[in-house]
PDB file of C-alpha atoms in Angstrom:
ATOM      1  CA  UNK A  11      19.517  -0.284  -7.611  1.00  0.00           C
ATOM      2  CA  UNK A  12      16.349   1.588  -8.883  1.00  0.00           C
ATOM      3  CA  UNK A  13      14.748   1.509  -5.418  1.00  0.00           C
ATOM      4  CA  UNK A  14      18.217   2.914  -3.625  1.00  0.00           C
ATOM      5  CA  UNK A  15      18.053   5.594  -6.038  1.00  0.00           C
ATOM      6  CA  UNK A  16      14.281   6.658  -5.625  1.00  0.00           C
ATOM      7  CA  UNK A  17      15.034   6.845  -2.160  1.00  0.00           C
ATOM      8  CA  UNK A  18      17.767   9.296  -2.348  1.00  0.00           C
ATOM      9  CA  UNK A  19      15.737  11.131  -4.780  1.00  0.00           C
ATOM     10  CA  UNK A  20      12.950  11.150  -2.300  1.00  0.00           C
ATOM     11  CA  UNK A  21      15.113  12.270   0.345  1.00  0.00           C
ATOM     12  CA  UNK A  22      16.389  15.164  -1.451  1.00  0.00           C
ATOM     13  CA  UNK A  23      13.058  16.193  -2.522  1.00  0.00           C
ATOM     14  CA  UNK A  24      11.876  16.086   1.081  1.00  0.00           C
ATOM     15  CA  UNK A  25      14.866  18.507   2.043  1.00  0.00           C
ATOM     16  CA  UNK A  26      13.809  20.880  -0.953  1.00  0.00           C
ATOM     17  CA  UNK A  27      10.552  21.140   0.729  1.00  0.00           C
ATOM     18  CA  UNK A  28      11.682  21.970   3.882  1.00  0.00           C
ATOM     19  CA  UNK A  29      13.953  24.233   2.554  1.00  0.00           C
ATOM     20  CA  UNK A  30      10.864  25.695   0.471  1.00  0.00           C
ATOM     21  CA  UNK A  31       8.083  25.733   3.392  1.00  0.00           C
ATOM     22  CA  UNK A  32      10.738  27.441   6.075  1.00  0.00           C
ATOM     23  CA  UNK A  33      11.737  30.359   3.317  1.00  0.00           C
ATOM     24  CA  UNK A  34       8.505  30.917   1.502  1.00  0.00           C
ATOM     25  CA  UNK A  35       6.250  30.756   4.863  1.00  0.00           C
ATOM     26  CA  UNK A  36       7.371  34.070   6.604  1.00  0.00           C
ATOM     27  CA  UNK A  37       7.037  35.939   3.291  1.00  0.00           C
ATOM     28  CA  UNK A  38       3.323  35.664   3.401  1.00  0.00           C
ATOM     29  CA  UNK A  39       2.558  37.060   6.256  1.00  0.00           C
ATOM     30  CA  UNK A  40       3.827  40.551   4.938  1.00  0.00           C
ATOM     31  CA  UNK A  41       1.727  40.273   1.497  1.00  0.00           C
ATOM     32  CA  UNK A  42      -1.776  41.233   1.567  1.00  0.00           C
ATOM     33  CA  UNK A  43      -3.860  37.560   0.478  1.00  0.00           C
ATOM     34  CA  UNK A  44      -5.516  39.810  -2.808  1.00  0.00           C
ATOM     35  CA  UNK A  45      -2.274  40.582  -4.498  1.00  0.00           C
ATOM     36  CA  UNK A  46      -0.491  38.303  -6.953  1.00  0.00           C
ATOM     37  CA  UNK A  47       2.695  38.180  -4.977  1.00  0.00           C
ATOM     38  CA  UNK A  48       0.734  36.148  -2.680  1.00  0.00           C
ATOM     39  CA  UNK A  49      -1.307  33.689  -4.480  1.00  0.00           C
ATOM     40  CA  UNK A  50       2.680  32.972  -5.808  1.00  0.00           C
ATOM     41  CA  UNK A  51       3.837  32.568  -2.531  1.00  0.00           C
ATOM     42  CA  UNK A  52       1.158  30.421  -1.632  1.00  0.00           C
ATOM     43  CA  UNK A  53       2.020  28.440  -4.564  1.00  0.00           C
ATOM     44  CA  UNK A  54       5.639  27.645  -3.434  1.00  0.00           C
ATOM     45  CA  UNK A  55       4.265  26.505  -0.096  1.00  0.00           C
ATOM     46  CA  UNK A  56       1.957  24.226  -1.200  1.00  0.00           C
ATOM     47  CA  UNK A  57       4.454  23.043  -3.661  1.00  0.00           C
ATOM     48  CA  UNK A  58       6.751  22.009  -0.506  1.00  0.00           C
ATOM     49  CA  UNK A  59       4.673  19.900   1.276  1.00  0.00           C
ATOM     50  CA  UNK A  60       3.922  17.904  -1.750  1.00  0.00           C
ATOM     51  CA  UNK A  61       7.630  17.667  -1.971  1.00  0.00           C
ATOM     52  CA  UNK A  62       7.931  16.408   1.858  1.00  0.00           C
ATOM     53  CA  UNK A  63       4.570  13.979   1.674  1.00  0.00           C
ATOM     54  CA  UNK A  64       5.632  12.717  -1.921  1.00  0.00           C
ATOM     55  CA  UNK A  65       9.206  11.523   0.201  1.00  0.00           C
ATOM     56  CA  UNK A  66       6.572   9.326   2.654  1.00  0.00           C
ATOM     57  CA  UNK A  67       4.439   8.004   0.383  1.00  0.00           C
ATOM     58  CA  UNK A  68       7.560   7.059  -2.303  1.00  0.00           C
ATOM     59  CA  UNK A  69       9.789   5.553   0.363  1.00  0.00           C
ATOM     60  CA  UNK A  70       6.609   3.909   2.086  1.00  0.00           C
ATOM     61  CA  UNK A  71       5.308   2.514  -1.280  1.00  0.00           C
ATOM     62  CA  UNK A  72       8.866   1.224  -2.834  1.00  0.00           C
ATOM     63  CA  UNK A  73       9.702  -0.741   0.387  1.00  0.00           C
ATOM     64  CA  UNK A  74       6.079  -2.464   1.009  1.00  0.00           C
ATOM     65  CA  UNK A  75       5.600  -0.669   4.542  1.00  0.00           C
ATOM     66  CA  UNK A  76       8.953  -2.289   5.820  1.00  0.00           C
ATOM     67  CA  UNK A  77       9.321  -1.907   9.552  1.00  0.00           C
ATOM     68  CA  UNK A  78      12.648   0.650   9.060  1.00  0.00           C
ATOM     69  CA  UNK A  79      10.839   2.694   6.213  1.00  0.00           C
ATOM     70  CA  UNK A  80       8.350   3.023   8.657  1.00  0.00           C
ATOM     71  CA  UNK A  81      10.350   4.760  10.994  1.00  0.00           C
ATOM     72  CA  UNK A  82      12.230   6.607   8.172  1.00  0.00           C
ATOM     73  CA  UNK A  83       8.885   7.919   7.412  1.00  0.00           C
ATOM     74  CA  UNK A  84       8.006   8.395  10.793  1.00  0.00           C
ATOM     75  CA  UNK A  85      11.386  10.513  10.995  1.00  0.00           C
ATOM     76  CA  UNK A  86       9.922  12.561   8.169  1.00  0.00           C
ATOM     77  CA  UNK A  87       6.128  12.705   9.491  1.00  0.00           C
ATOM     78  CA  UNK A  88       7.668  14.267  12.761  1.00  0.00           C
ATOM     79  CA  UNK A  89       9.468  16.830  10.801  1.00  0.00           C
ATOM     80  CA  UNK A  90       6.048  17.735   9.106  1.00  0.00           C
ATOM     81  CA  UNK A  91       4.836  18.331  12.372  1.00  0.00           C
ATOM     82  CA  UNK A  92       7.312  20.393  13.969  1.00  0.00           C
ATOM     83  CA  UNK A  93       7.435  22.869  10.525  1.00  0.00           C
ATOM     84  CA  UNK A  94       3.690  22.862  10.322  1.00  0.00           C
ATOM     85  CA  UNK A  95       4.096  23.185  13.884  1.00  0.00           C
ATOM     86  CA  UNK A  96       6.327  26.642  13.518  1.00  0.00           C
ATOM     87  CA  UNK A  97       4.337  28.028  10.767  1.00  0.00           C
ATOM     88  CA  UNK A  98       1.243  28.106  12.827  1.00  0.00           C
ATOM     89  CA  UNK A  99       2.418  29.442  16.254  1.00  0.00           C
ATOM     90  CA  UNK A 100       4.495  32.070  14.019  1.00  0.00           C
ATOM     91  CA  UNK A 101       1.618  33.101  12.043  1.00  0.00           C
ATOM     92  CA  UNK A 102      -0.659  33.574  15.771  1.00  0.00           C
ATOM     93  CA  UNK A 103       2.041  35.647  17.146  1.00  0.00           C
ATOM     94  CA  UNK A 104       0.971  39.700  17.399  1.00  0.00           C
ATOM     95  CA  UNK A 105       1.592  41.711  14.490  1.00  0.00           C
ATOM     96  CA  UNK A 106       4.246  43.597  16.502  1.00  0.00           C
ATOM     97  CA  UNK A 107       6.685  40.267  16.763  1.00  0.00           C
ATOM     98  CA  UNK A 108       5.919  40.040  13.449  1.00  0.00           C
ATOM     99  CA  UNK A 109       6.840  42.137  10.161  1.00  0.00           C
ATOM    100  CA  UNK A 110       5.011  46.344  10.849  1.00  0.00           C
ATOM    101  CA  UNK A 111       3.396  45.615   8.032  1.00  0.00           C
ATOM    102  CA  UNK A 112       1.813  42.281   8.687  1.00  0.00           C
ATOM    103  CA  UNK A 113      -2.124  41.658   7.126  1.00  0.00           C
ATOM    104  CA  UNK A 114      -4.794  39.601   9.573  1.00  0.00           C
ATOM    105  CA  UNK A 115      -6.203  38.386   7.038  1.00  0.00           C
ATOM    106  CA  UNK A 116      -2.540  36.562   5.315  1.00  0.00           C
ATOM    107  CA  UNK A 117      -1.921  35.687   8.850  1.00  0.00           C
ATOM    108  CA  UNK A 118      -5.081  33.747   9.098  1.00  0.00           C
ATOM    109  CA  UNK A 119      -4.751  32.007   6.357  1.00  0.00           C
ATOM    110  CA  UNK A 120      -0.685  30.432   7.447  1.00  0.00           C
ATOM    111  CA  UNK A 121      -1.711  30.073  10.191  1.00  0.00           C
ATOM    112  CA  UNK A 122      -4.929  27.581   8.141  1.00  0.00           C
ATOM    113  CA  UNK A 123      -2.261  25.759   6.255  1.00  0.00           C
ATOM    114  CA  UNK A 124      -0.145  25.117   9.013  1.00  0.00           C
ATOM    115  CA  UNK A 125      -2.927  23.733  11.053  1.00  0.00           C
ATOM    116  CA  UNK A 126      -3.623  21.677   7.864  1.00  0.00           C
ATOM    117  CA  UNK A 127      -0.697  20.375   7.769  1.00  0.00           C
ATOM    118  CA  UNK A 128      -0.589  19.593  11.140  1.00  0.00           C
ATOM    119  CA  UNK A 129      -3.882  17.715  11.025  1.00  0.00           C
ATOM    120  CA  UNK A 130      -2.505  15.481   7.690  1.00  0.00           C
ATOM    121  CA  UNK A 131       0.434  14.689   9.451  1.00  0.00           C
ATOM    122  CA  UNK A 132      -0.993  13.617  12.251  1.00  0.00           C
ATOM    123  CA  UNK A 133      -3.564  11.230  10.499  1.00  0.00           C
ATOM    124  CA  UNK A 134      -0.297   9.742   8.442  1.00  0.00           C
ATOM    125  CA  UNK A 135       1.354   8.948  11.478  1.00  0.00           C
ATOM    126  CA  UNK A 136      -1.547   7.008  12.478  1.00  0.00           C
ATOM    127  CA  UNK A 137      -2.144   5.323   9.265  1.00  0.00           C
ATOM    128  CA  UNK A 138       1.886   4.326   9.132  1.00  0.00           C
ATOM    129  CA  UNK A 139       1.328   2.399  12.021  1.00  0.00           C
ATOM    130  CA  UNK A 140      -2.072   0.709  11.845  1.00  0.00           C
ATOM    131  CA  UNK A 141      -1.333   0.012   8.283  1.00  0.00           C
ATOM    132  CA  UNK A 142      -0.753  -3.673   7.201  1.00  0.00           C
TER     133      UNK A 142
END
């Protein structure tokens, strides 16, 4: 019963970060990276995709690396991807798709997490399946 409800509890903490990452990602690109507003943003961000990796690495850990947690988390992984995925080509659009008062230098650095992102959850979905 504990492990059914860690799961759920997982899963609604990997929806909060999604939910967190696809609000709070857009914001930054209209706040120059010195100002506090920023750093707060950046914050919020970061704090989603510890949200939606802490929902692999809980389900993946409670289950022993079962064959259908794998694919749950493979489920999730993907959805990593495609957001990270978003953030980044979003971030390299020109500044005149984008907010009038967009900042290079906040744009670089989304575009930098997203590619981060990108690169972790491509190395998890690696690991999930050469794992043993």
């Amino acid at each position: 019963m504990q492990f059914v409800i860690l799961s759920f509890l997982s899963i609604i903490a990997y929806i909060a970060g999604f939910v967190l990452i696809l609000r709070v990602s857009p914001r930054l690109l209209g706040v120059p990276f010195d100002e506090p507003k920023f750093m707060g943003l950046a914050i919020l961000d970061i704090l989603g995709a510890i949200l939606m990796f802490c929902a692999v690495v809980v389900t993946f850990a409670i289950f022993n690396g079962a064959f259908p947690v794998r694919v749950l988390d493979f489920v999730f992984l993907a959805g990593i991807f495609f957001i990270a995925a978003r953030i980044t080509l979003h971030s390299f659009q020109p500044p005149a798709h984008l907010l009038r008062n967009s900042h290079r230098i906040s744009r670089i650095a989304s575009a930098a997490y997203g590619i981060f992102l990108l690169v972790a959850s491509i190395v998890y979905i690696v690991q999930l399946f050469t794992a043993k």
